[in-house]
C-alpha positions as YAML, in Angstrom:
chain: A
units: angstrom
residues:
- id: 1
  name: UNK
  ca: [-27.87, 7.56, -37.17]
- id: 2
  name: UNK
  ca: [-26.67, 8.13, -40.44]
- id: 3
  name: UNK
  ca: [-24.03, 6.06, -42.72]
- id: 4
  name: UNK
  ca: [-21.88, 9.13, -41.99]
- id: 5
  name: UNK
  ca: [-22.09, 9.46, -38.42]
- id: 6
  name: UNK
  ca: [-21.77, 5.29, -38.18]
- id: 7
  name: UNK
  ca: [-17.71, 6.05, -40.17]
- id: 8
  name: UNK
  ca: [-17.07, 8.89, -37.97]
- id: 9
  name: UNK
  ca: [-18.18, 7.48, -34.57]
- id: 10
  name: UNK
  ca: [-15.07, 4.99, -34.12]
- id: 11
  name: UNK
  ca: [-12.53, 7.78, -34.70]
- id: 12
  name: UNK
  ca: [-14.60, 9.95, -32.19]
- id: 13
  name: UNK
  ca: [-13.97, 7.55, -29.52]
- id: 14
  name: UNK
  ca: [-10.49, 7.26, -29.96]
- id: 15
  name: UNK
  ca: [-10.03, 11.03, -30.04]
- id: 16
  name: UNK
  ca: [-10.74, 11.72, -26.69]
- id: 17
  name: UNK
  ca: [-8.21, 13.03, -24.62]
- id: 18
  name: UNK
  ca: [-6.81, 10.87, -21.76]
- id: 19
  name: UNK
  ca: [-4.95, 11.38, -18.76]
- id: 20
  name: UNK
  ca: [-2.29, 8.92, -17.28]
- id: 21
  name: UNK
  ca: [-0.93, 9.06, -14.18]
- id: 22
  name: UNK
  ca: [2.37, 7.49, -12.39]
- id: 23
  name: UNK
  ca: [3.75, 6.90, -9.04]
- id: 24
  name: UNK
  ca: [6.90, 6.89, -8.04]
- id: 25
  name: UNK
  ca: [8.08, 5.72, -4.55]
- id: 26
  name: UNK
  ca: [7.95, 8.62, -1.75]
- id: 27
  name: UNK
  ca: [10.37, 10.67, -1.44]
- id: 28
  name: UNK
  ca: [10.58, 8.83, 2.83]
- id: 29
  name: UNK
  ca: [9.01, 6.38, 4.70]
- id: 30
  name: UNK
  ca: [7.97, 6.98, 8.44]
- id: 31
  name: UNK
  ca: [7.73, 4.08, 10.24]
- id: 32
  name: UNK
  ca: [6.28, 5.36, 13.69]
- id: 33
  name: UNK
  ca: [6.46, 3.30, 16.99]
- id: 34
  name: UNK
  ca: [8.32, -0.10, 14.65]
- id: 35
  name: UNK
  ca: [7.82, -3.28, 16.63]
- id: 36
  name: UNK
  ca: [10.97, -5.43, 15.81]
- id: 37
  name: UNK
  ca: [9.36, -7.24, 12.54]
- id: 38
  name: UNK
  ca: [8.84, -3.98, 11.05]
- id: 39
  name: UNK
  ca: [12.15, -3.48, 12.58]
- id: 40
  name: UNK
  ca: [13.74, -6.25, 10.42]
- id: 41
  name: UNK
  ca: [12.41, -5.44, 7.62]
- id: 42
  name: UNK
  ca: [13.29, -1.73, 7.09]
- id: 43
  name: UNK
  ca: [16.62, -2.13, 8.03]
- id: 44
  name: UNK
  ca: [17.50, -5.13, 5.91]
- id: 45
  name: UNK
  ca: [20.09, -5.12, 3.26]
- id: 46
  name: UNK
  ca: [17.34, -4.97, 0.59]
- id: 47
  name: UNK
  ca: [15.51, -2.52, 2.08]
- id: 48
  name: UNK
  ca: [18.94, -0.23, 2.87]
- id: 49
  name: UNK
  ca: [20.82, -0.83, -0.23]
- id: 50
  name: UNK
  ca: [19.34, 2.38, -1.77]
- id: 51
  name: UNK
  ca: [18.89, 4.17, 0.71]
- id: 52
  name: UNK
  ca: [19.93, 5.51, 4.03]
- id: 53
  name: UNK
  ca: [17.20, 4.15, 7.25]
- id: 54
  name: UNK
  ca: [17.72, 6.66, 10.66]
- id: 55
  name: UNK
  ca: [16.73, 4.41, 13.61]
- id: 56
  name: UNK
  ca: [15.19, 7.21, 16.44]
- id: 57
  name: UNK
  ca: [15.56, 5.62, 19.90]
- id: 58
  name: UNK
  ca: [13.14, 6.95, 21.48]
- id: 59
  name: UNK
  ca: [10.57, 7.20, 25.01]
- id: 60
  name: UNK
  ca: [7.52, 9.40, 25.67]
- id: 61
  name: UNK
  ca: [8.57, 11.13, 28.89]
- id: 62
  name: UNK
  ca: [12.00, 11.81, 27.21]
- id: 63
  name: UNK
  ca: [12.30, 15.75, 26.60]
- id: 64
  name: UNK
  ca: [15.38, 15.80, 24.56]
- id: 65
  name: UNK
  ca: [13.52, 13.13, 22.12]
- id: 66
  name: UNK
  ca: [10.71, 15.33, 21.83]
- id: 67
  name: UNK
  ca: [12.80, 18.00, 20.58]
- id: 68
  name: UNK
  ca: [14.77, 15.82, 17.86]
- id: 69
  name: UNK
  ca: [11.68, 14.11, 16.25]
- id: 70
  name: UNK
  ca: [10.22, 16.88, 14.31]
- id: 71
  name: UNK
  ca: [14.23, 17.51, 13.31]
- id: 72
  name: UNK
  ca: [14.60, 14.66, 11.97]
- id: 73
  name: UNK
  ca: [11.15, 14.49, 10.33]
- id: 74
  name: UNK
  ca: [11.79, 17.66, 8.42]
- id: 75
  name: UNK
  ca: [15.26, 16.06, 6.91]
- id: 76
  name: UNK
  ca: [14.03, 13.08, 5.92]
- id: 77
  name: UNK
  ca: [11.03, 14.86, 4.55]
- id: 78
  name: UNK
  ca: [13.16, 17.72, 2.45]
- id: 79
  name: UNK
  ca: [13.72, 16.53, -1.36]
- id: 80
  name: UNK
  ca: [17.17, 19.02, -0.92]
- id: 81
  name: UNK
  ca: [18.46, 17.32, 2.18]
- id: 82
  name: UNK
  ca: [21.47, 14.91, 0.85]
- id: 83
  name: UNK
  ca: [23.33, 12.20, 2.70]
- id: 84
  name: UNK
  ca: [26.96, 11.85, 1.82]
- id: 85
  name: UNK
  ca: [26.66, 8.44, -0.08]
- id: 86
  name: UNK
  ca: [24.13, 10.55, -1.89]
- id: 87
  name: UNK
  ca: [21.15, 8.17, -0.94]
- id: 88
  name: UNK
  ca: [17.43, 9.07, 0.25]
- id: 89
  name: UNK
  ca: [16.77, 9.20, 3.97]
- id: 90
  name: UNK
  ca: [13.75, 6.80, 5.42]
- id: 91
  name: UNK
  ca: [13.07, 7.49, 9.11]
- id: 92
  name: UNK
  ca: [12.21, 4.74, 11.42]
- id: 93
  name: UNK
  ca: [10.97, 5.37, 15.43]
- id: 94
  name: UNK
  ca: [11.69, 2.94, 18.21]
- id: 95
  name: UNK
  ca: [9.98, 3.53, 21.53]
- id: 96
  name: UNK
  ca: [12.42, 1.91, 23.98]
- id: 97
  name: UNK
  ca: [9.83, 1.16, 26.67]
- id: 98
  name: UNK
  ca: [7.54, -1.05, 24.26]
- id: 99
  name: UNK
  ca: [10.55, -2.39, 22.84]
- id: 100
  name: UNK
  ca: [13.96, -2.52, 25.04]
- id: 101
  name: UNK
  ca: [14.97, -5.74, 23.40]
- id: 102
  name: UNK
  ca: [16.13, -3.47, 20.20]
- id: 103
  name: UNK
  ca: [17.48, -1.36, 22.00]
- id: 104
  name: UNK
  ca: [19.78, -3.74, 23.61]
- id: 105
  name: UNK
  ca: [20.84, -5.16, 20.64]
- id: 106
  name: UNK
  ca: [21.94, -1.34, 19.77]
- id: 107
  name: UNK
  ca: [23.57, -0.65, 22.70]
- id: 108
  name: UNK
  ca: [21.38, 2.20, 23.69]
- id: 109
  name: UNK
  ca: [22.17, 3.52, 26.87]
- id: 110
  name: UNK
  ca: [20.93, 7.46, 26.51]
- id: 111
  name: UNK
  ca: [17.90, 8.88, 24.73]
- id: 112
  name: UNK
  ca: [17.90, 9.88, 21.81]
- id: 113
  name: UNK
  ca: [20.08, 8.13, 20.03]
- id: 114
  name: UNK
  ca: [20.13, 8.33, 16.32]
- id: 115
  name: UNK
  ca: [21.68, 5.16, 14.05]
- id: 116
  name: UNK
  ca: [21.79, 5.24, 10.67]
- id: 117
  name: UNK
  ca: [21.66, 1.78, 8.14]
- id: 118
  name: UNK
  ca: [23.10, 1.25, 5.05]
- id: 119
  name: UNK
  ca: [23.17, -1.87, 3.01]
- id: 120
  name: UNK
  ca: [21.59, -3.52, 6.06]
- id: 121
  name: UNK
  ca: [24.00, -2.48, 8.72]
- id: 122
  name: UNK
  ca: [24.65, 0.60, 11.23]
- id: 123
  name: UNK
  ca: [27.03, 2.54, 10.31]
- id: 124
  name: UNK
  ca: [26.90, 5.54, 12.33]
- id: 125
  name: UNK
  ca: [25.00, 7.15, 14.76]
- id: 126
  name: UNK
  ca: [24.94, 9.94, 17.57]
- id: 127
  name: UNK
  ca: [23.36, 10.27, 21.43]
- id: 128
  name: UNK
  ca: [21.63, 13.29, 21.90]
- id: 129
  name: UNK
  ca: [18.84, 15.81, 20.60]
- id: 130
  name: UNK
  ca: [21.42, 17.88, 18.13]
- id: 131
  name: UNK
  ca: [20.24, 20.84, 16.40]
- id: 132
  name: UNK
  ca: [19.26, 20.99, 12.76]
- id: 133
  name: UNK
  ca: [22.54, 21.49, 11.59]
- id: 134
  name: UNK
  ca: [24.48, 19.15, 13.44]
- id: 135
  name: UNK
  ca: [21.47, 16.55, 12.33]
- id: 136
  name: UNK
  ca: [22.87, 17.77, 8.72]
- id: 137
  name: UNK
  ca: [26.44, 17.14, 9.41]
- id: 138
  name: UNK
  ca: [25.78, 13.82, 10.85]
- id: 139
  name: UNK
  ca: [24.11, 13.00, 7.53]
- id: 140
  name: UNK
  ca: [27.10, 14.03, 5.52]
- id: 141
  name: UNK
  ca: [29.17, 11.75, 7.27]
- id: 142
  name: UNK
  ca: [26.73, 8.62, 6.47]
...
């Protein structure tokens, strides 16, 4: 190595391109089969204060639920799908049979039934596998 090469060699290694990535939080959470810790926690009032948590009510053998689920998943998965306080939608599923004791506290006396949080508390919700677009007006409304 030269004199030459020794000057240039420092401004070589600073030349060289670099790449930087970010995260930013997803666009929803799915919190499948929530025990009531996980419970808590999502629905708190610091968890809910920017955004909008959808409690599913759920049971295995329930056919109605079965048809809701991948409804609701698709909302709270779609970047265009808006709730009417403007917030992001996380999605959180109770199964009822593991975990009646929530669903006592909730009042849940049919399957499905949907409630929505904000700013830790439910605010809304509805009893029944609705169709995409009712799922949408429901979300307006929260």
């Amino acid at each position: 190595m030269n004199i030459r090469t020794a000057t240039r060699l420092p401004s070589l290694l600073f030349s060289v391109p670099t790449r930087s990535f970010s995260t930013s939080r997803c666009r929803f959470e799915h919190f499948h089969g929530a025990d009531e810790t996980t419970f808590s926690r999502v629905t708190s009032a610091t968890k809910t204060n920017e955004r909008v948590v959808l409690v599913d009510f759920y049971a295995d053998w329930c056919g109605p639920c079965k048809a809701l689920s991948p409804v609701l998943e698709k909302l709270a998965g779609d970047v265009e799908t808006k709730t009417g306080s403007g917030r992001p939608i996380d999605l959180v599923t109770v199964d009822t049979d593991v975990h009646g004791s929530l669903a006592q506290k909730y009042q849940v006396r049919a399957l499905p039934t949907v409630v929505a949080f904000r700013d830790g508390e439910p605010v809304k919700q509805f009893v029944g596998a609705l169709p995409e677009g009712g799922v949408r007006k429901f979300l307006e409304e929260v």
